[in-house]
mmCIF file of C-alpha atoms and ligand atoms in Angstrom:
data_model
loop_
_atom_site.group_PDB
_atom_site.id
_atom_site.type_symbol
_atom_site.label_atom_id
_atom_site.label_comp_id
_atom_site.label_asym_id
_atom_site.label_seq_id
_atom_site.Cartn_x
_atom_site.Cartn_y
_atom_site.Cartn_z
ATOM 1 C CA MET A 1 -55.428 66.265 3.852
ATOM 2 C CA LEU A 2 -55.026 68.689 6.872
ATOM 3 C CA VAL A 3 -58.140 69.967 8.382
ATOM 4 C CA ILE A 4 -58.608 72.001 11.812
ATOM 5 C CA LEU A 5 -61.534 71.550 14.284
ATOM 6 C CA LYS A 6 -62.093 74.417 16.866
ATOM 7 C CA MET A 7 -64.168 73.346 19.608
ATOM 8 C CA GLY A 8 -65.694 76.548 20.575
ATOM 9 C CA GLY A 9 -65.825 77.663 24.232
ATOM 10 C CA ALA A 10 -69.362 78.490 24.007
ATOM 11 C CA ALA A 11 -70.157 75.005 22.806
ATOM 12 C CA ILE A 12 -67.910 72.893 25.191
ATOM 13 C CA THR A 13 -68.628 74.900 28.450
ATOM 14 C CA ASP A 14 -71.505 76.495 30.109
ATOM 15 C CA LYS A 15 -70.451 80.338 29.927
ATOM 16 C CA ALA A 16 -72.578 81.426 32.377
ATOM 17 C CA VAL A 17 -71.498 78.983 35.108
ATOM 18 C CA TYR A 18 -67.827 79.183 36.231
ATOM 19 C CA GLU A 19 -65.459 76.469 35.083
ATOM 20 C CA THR A 20 -68.315 74.175 33.937
ATOM 21 C CA ALA A 21 -67.480 72.049 30.968
ATOM 22 C CA LYS A 22 -70.432 70.466 28.960
ATOM 23 C CA ASP A 23 -69.231 66.790 29.079
ATOM 24 C CA GLU A 24 -72.132 65.628 26.751
ATOM 25 C CA VAL A 25 -71.069 68.081 24.119
ATOM 26 C CA ILE A 26 -67.404 67.278 24.192
ATOM 27 C CA TRP A 27 -68.455 63.495 24.056
ATOM 28 C CA LYS A 28 -70.298 64.044 20.768
ATOM 29 C CA LEU A 29 -67.279 66.175 19.507
ATOM 30 C CA ALA A 30 -64.919 63.367 20.285
ATOM 31 C CA SER A 31 -66.989 60.850 18.713
ATOM 32 C CA ALA A 32 -67.346 62.995 15.547
ATOM 33 C CA VAL A 33 -63.736 63.159 15.256
ATOM 34 C CA SER A 34 -63.154 59.475 15.850
ATOM 35 C CA GLN A 35 -65.871 58.642 13.089
ATOM 36 C CA ALA A 36 -64.199 60.921 10.689
ATOM 37 C CA LEU A 37 -60.504 59.312 11.311
ATOM 38 C CA GLN A 38 -62.238 55.912 11.024
ATOM 39 C CA LYS A 39 -63.775 56.769 7.552
ATOM 40 C CA ASP A 40 -60.824 58.566 6.032
ATOM 41 C CA LYS A 41 -57.436 56.944 6.911
ATOM 42 C CA GLY A 42 -55.547 59.749 5.307
ATOM 43 C CA LEU A 43 -57.039 62.649 7.204
ATOM 44 C CA GLN A 44 -54.833 64.631 9.572
ATOM 45 C CA LEU A 45 -56.244 66.809 12.056
ATOM 46 C CA ILE A 46 -55.625 69.330 14.605
ATOM 47 C CA ILE A 47 -57.801 70.405 17.253
ATOM 48 C CA VAL A 48 -57.943 73.606 18.948
ATOM 49 C CA HIS A 49 -60.355 74.255 21.908
ATOM 50 C CA GLY A 50 -61.516 77.679 23.385
ATOM 51 C CA ALA A 51 -61.606 78.472 26.961
ATOM 52 C CA GLY A 52 -65.214 79.334 27.668
ATOM 53 C CA SER A 53 -66.056 79.681 31.506
ATOM 54 C CA PHE A 54 -62.223 78.389 32.427
ATOM 55 C CA GLY A 55 -59.991 80.921 31.166
ATOM 56 C CA HIS A 56 -62.018 84.160 30.711
ATOM 57 C CA PRO A 57 -63.283 84.918 34.177
ATOM 58 C CA HIS A 58 -59.916 84.180 35.614
ATOM 59 C CA VAL A 59 -58.324 86.766 32.999
ATOM 60 C CA ILE A 60 -60.839 89.422 34.486
ATOM 61 C CA LYS A 61 -60.334 88.414 38.118
ATOM 62 C CA HIS A 62 -56.637 88.569 37.965
ATOM 63 C CA GLY A 63 -56.663 92.048 35.836
ATOM 64 C CA VAL A 64 -54.439 90.681 33.187
ATOM 65 C CA GLU A 65 -56.331 91.655 30.055
ATOM 66 C CA SER A 66 -53.712 94.487 28.981
ATOM 67 C CA GLY A 67 -50.656 92.581 30.191
ATOM 68 C CA VAL A 68 -48.665 91.039 33.177
ATOM 69 C CA ARG A 69 -46.531 93.440 34.805
ATOM 70 C CA THR A 70 -46.714 93.063 38.688
ATOM 71 C CA PRO A 71 -46.038 89.997 40.713
ATOM 72 C CA LYS A 72 -49.586 89.853 41.493
ATOM 73 C CA GLN A 73 -50.500 89.764 37.816
ATOM 74 C CA ALA A 74 -47.864 87.248 37.331
ATOM 75 C CA ARG A 75 -49.253 84.766 39.704
ATOM 76 C CA GLY A 76 -52.836 85.537 38.083
ATOM 77 C CA PHE A 77 -51.023 84.556 34.742
ATOM 78 C CA CYS A 78 -50.300 81.203 36.341
ATOM 79 C CA GLU A 79 -54.019 80.870 37.625
ATOM 80 C CA VAL A 80 -55.267 81.533 34.118
ATOM 81 C CA ARG A 81 -53.092 79.034 32.523
ATOM 82 C CA ASN A 82 -54.081 76.296 35.164
ATOM 83 C CA SER A 83 -57.854 77.120 34.529
ATOM 84 C CA CYS A 84 -57.235 76.594 30.538
ATOM 85 C CA ALA A 85 -55.387 73.532 31.531
ATOM 86 C CA LYS A 86 -58.332 72.009 33.499
ATOM 87 C CA LEU A 87 -60.776 72.237 30.475
ATOM 88 C CA SER A 88 -57.863 70.618 28.352
ATOM 89 C CA ALA A 89 -57.857 67.852 30.781
ATOM 90 C CA ALA A 90 -61.369 67.352 30.152
ATOM 91 C CA VAL A 91 -61.257 67.443 26.232
ATOM 92 C CA MET A 92 -58.210 65.042 26.139
ATOM 93 C CA THR A 93 -59.942 62.372 28.523
ATOM 94 C CA GLN A 94 -62.947 62.188 25.917
ATOM 95 C CA LEU A 95 -60.831 62.305 22.974
ATOM 96 C CA LEU A 96 -58.761 59.373 24.167
ATOM 97 C CA ASP A 97 -61.783 57.446 25.513
ATOM 98 C CA ALA A 98 -63.296 57.750 22.006
ATOM 99 C CA GLY A 99 -60.255 56.416 20.637
ATOM 100 C CA VAL A 100 -58.433 59.317 19.088
ATOM 101 C CA PRO A 101 -54.822 59.430 19.416
ATOM 102 C CA ALA A 102 -54.877 63.035 20.796
ATOM 103 C CA VAL A 103 -51.689 64.478 22.194
ATOM 104 C CA LEU A 104 -51.931 67.924 24.310
ATOM 105 C CA LEU A 105 -49.787 70.691 22.917
ATOM 106 C CA PRO A 106 -50.766 73.678 25.102
ATOM 107 C CA THR A 107 -50.485 76.890 22.886
ATOM 108 C CA GLY A 108 -48.858 78.707 25.887
ATOM 109 C CA ALA A 109 -45.713 76.121 25.581
ATOM 110 C CA LEU A 110 -45.429 76.769 21.801
ATOM 111 C CA ALA A 111 -46.153 80.290 21.004
ATOM 112 C CA VAL A 112 -44.867 83.824 22.000
ATOM 113 C CA GLN A 113 -46.945 86.987 21.423
ATOM 114 C CA LYS A 114 -45.886 90.552 20.612
ATOM 115 C CA ASN A 115 -48.655 92.957 21.701
ATOM 116 C CA LYS A 116 -51.355 90.320 21.620
ATOM 117 C CA ARG A 117 -50.486 89.064 18.264
ATOM 118 C CA ILE A 118 -48.608 85.545 17.786
ATOM 119 C CA SER A 119 -45.013 86.377 16.978
ATOM 120 C CA SER A 120 -43.363 82.893 17.012
ATOM 121 C CA PHE A 121 -44.900 79.499 17.286
ATOM 122 C CA ASN A 122 -43.217 76.135 17.481
ATOM 123 C CA LEU A 123 -44.499 74.277 14.346
ATOM 124 C CA ALA A 124 -42.081 71.652 14.218
ATOM 125 C CA LEU A 125 -43.553 69.999 17.412
ATOM 126 C CA ILE A 126 -47.116 70.209 15.712
ATOM 127 C CA LYS A 127 -45.572 68.676 12.435
ATOM 128 C CA HIS A 128 -43.880 65.743 14.722
ATOM 129 C CA ALA A 129 -47.085 65.048 16.200
ATOM 130 C CA LEU A 130 -48.897 64.745 12.898
ATOM 131 C CA ASN A 131 -46.075 62.651 11.356
ATOM 132 C CA LEU A 132 -46.519 60.161 14.128
ATOM 133 C CA GLY A 133 -50.393 60.073 13.023
ATOM 134 C CA LEU A 134 -51.296 61.842 16.216
ATOM 135 C CA VAL A 135 -53.999 64.542 16.704
ATOM 136 C CA PRO A 136 -52.229 67.675 18.184
ATOM 137 C CA VAL A 137 -54.702 69.284 20.755
ATOM 138 C CA LEU A 138 -53.975 73.168 21.060
ATOM 139 C CA ARG A 139 -56.439 75.737 22.730
ATOM 140 C CA GLY A 140 -57.115 79.427 23.437
ATOM 141 C CA ASP A 141 -54.461 80.279 26.181
ATOM 142 C CA MET A 142 -52.490 83.043 27.924
ATOM 143 C CA VAL A 143 -49.032 83.090 26.530
ATOM 144 C CA PHE A 144 -45.761 85.286 27.258
ATOM 145 C CA ASP A 145 -45.711 88.327 25.218
ATOM 146 C CA GLU A 146 -42.265 90.041 24.291
ATOM 147 C CA VAL A 147 -43.924 93.494 25.148
ATOM 148 C CA LEU A 148 -46.768 92.910 27.462
ATOM 149 C CA GLY A 149 -45.073 90.353 29.767
ATOM 150 C CA ALA A 150 -47.998 87.880 28.892
ATOM 151 C CA SER A 151 -51.285 88.021 26.887
ATOM 152 C CA VAL A 152 -54.389 86.293 25.763
ATOM 153 C CA CYS A 153 -54.055 84.184 22.637
ATOM 154 C CA SER A 154 -57.698 83.083 21.610
ATOM 155 C CA GLY A 155 -58.263 79.788 19.960
ATOM 156 C CA ASP A 156 -59.434 81.522 16.746
ATOM 157 C CA GLN A 157 -56.130 83.372 16.609
ATOM 158 C CA VAL A 158 -54.322 79.917 16.894
ATOM 159 C CA VAL A 159 -56.407 78.669 13.921
ATOM 160 C CA SER A 160 -55.835 81.730 11.605
ATOM 161 C CA TYR A 161 -52.325 81.510 12.489
ATOM 162 C CA LEU A 162 -51.815 77.817 11.631
ATOM 163 C CA CYS A 163 -54.044 77.666 8.339
ATOM 164 C CA PRO A 164 -51.526 79.256 6.251
ATOM 165 C CA LYS A 165 -48.389 77.922 7.809
ATOM 166 C CA LEU A 166 -49.574 74.291 7.617
ATOM 167 C CA LYS A 167 -51.426 74.681 4.399
ATOM 168 C CA VAL A 168 -54.671 73.715 5.970
ATOM 169 C CA ALA A 169 -57.442 72.509 3.627
ATOM 170 C CA ARG A 170 -60.230 73.759 5.878
ATOM 171 C CA ALA A 171 -61.197 74.773 9.417
ATOM 172 C CA VAL A 172 -64.464 73.608 10.831
ATOM 173 C CA PHE A 173 -65.560 75.665 13.778
ATOM 174 C CA ALA A 174 -68.020 73.707 16.213
ATOM 175 C CA THR A 175 -70.261 76.127 18.226
ATOM 176 C CA ASP A 176 -73.536 76.286 20.143
ATOM 177 C CA VAL A 177 -76.018 76.986 17.060
ATOM 178 C CA ASP A 178 -76.197 75.702 13.625
ATOM 179 C CA GLY A 179 -74.130 78.423 11.874
ATOM 180 C CA VAL A 180 -73.770 82.273 11.753
ATOM 181 C CA PHE A 181 -76.811 84.178 12.331
ATOM 182 C CA LEU A 182 -77.390 88.118 12.110
ATOM 183 C CA GLU A 183 -79.361 87.796 15.087
ATOM 184 C CA ASP A 184 -78.907 85.562 18.219
ATOM 185 C CA PRO A 185 -81.121 82.550 17.237
ATOM 186 C CA LYS A 186 -81.519 81.606 20.839
ATOM 187 C CA LYS A 187 -83.492 84.789 21.366
ATOM 188 C CA ASN A 188 -85.323 84.987 18.037
ATOM 189 C CA LYS A 189 -86.142 81.635 16.519
ATOM 190 C CA HIS A 190 -86.873 83.295 13.107
ATOM 191 C CA ALA A 191 -83.366 84.400 12.876
ATOM 192 C CA LYS A 192 -81.932 84.249 9.534
ATOM 193 C CA MET A 193 -78.800 81.972 9.191
ATOM 194 C CA PHE A 194 -76.414 82.622 6.398
ATOM 195 C CA ARG A 195 -75.594 79.330 4.470
ATOM 196 C CA GLU A 196 -72.716 80.915 2.802
ATOM 197 C CA ILE A 197 -70.835 84.234 3.473
ATOM 198 C CA ARG A 198 -67.920 85.864 1.282
ATOM 199 C CA LEU A 199 -64.738 86.849 3.007
ATOM 200 C CA ARG A 200 -64.922 90.226 2.089
ATOM 201 C CA ASP A 201 -68.472 90.489 3.446
ATOM 202 C CA LEU A 202 -67.227 89.473 7.006
ATOM 203 C CA HIS A 203 -65.675 92.912 7.635
ATOM 204 C CA GLN A 204 -69.241 94.646 7.158
ATOM 205 C CA MET A 205 -70.895 92.131 9.208
ATOM 206 C CA ARG A 206 -68.456 92.477 11.953
ATOM 207 C CA ASP A 207 -69.556 96.186 12.479
ATOM 208 C CA SER A 208 -73.363 95.036 12.766
ATOM 209 C CA VAL A 209 -72.964 92.249 15.487
ATOM 210 C CA GLY A 210 -72.594 93.125 18.926
ATOM 211 C CA GLY A 211 -69.637 91.736 21.479
ATOM 212 C CA SER A 212 -70.301 88.893 23.697
ATOM 213 C CA LYS A 213 -72.489 89.662 26.760
ATOM 214 C CA ALA A 214 -70.843 86.682 28.694
ATOM 215 C CA THR A 215 -67.356 87.177 30.262
ATOM 216 C CA ASP A 216 -65.104 86.924 26.938
ATOM 217 C CA VAL A 217 -61.841 88.810 26.902
ATOM 218 C CA THR A 218 -61.274 87.882 23.291
ATOM 219 C CA GLY A 219 -64.372 89.890 21.773
ATOM 220 C CA GLY A 220 -67.006 87.608 21.557
ATOM 221 C CA MET A 221 -68.720 87.453 18.203
ATOM 222 C CA ARG A 222 -67.305 90.542 16.755
ATOM 223 C CA GLY A 223 -63.857 89.411 17.911
ATOM 224 C CA LYS A 224 -64.352 86.160 16.223
ATOM 225 C CA LEU A 225 -65.524 87.644 12.943
ATOM 226 C CA SER A 226 -62.457 89.860 12.936
ATOM 227 C CA GLU A 227 -60.175 86.951 13.555
ATOM 228 C CA LEU A 228 -61.970 84.671 10.889
ATOM 229 C CA SER A 229 -61.606 87.427 8.360
ATOM 230 C CA GLY A 230 -57.946 86.575 8.117
ATOM 231 C CA ILE A 231 -58.163 82.898 7.556
ATOM 232 C CA LYS A 232 -57.566 82.083 3.922
ATOM 233 C CA CYS A 233 -58.757 78.498 3.857
ATOM 234 C CA PRO A 234 -62.667 77.455 3.594
ATOM 235 C CA ILE A 235 -64.223 77.835 7.063
ATOM 236 C CA PHE A 236 -67.395 75.965 8.105
ATOM 237 C CA VAL A 237 -69.298 77.048 11.322
ATOM 238 C CA ALA A 238 -71.582 74.320 12.532
ATOM 239 C CA ASN A 239 -73.331 72.926 15.704
ATOM 240 C CA ALA A 240 -71.071 71.039 17.993
ATOM 241 C CA SER A 241 -74.232 69.093 19.262
ATOM 242 C CA GLU A 242 -74.826 67.319 15.897
ATOM 243 C CA PRO A 243 -71.930 65.026 15.454
ATOM 244 C CA GLU A 244 -72.961 63.662 12.130
ATOM 245 C CA ARG A 245 -72.725 67.261 10.787
ATOM 246 C CA ILE A 246 -69.248 67.639 12.188
ATOM 247 C CA THR A 247 -67.952 64.284 10.956
ATOM 248 C CA ASN A 248 -69.261 65.014 7.322
ATOM 249 C CA LEU A 249 -67.608 68.716 7.204
ATOM 250 C CA LEU A 250 -64.342 67.247 8.667
ATOM 251 C CA LEU A 251 -64.467 64.835 5.666
ATOM 252 C CA GLY A 252 -65.037 67.502 3.166
ATOM 253 C CA LYS A 253 -68.773 66.438 2.556
ATOM 254 C CA ARG A 254 -71.861 68.764 2.830
ATOM 255 C CA ALA A 255 -73.763 69.160 6.047
ATOM 256 C CA LEU A 256 -75.923 72.010 7.778
ATOM 257 C CA SER A 257 -73.365 74.901 8.464
ATOM 258 C CA THR A 258 -72.362 78.261 7.348
ATOM 259 C CA LYS A 259 -69.688 78.219 4.920
ATOM 260 C CA ILE A 260 -67.212 81.098 4.846
ATOM 261 C CA SER A 261 -64.882 81.484 1.826
HETATM 262 O O1 IP8 B 301 -61.792 81.168 24.342
HETATM 263 C C1 IP8 B 301 -59.370 82.635 25.259
HETATM 264 O O2 IP8 B 301 -59.422 81.821 24.315
HETATM 265 P P1 IP8 B 301 -60.791 81.589 23.463
HETATM 266 C C2 IP8 B 301 -57.954 82.228 26.089
HETATM 267 O O3 IP8 B 301 -60.449 80.753 22.255
HETATM 268 C C3 IP8 B 301 -58.086 82.602 27.564
HETATM 269 O O4 IP8 B 301 -61.194 83.255 23.068
HETATM 270 C C4 IP8 B 301 -56.896 82.708 28.188
HETATM 271 C C5 IP8 B 301 -59.059 83.285 28.056
#
């Protein structure tokens, strides 16, 4: 059984502070993954992490949201990639320390986009890693683009692309809150959390939530809901700081979360 874990940028970084990883949350997720792999020897996992306060501010700073045309932008593209790589290094170190046989496969080295959408992807490398019993780690990244020179590819797009291609059983999105809320639960503690959302209702919800206030070039919650509505396997949105919940969801057991199907 193949499962994807998305480590959301909002969970694993402090989105308000430039290039700041939340090491304690990354450790909880690494431990949750390690537990799941120990409990189910047949479980195959792919991890995709977001960019948070690493990639996004660089995209803005270097003005590469709409593509890469000038030498200055090309240089900026390299800076974005390098920033995403720094967060990958932090994630990788903790996964390996937790005993997870993780191998970094940077999205930018596997995928090409056409007008900001993935047009080709080296799935053979992912399958190769899985066949060796490894856990491939991909990320939201900046990738070459056939039309725009280079463009941003969100981790969510990576998940939505891989799910049907690799017949993924379910995707678990680890974020900084317990699930999907209509209002920000950090601002309103009575905000209603959805336990279950039908895929067809996601489009309507997308129109009623705002974009992200933090620096987020892939559209914040609105962009996320758009991307999720394309994913055809069951999705669970859960709190990254609650490792038992993440382990249970990876194993196909119940835990506090929002199920989207
Ligand atoms: O944080 C964005 O990925 P996301 C990647 O998964 C870059 O949306 C380069 C900002």
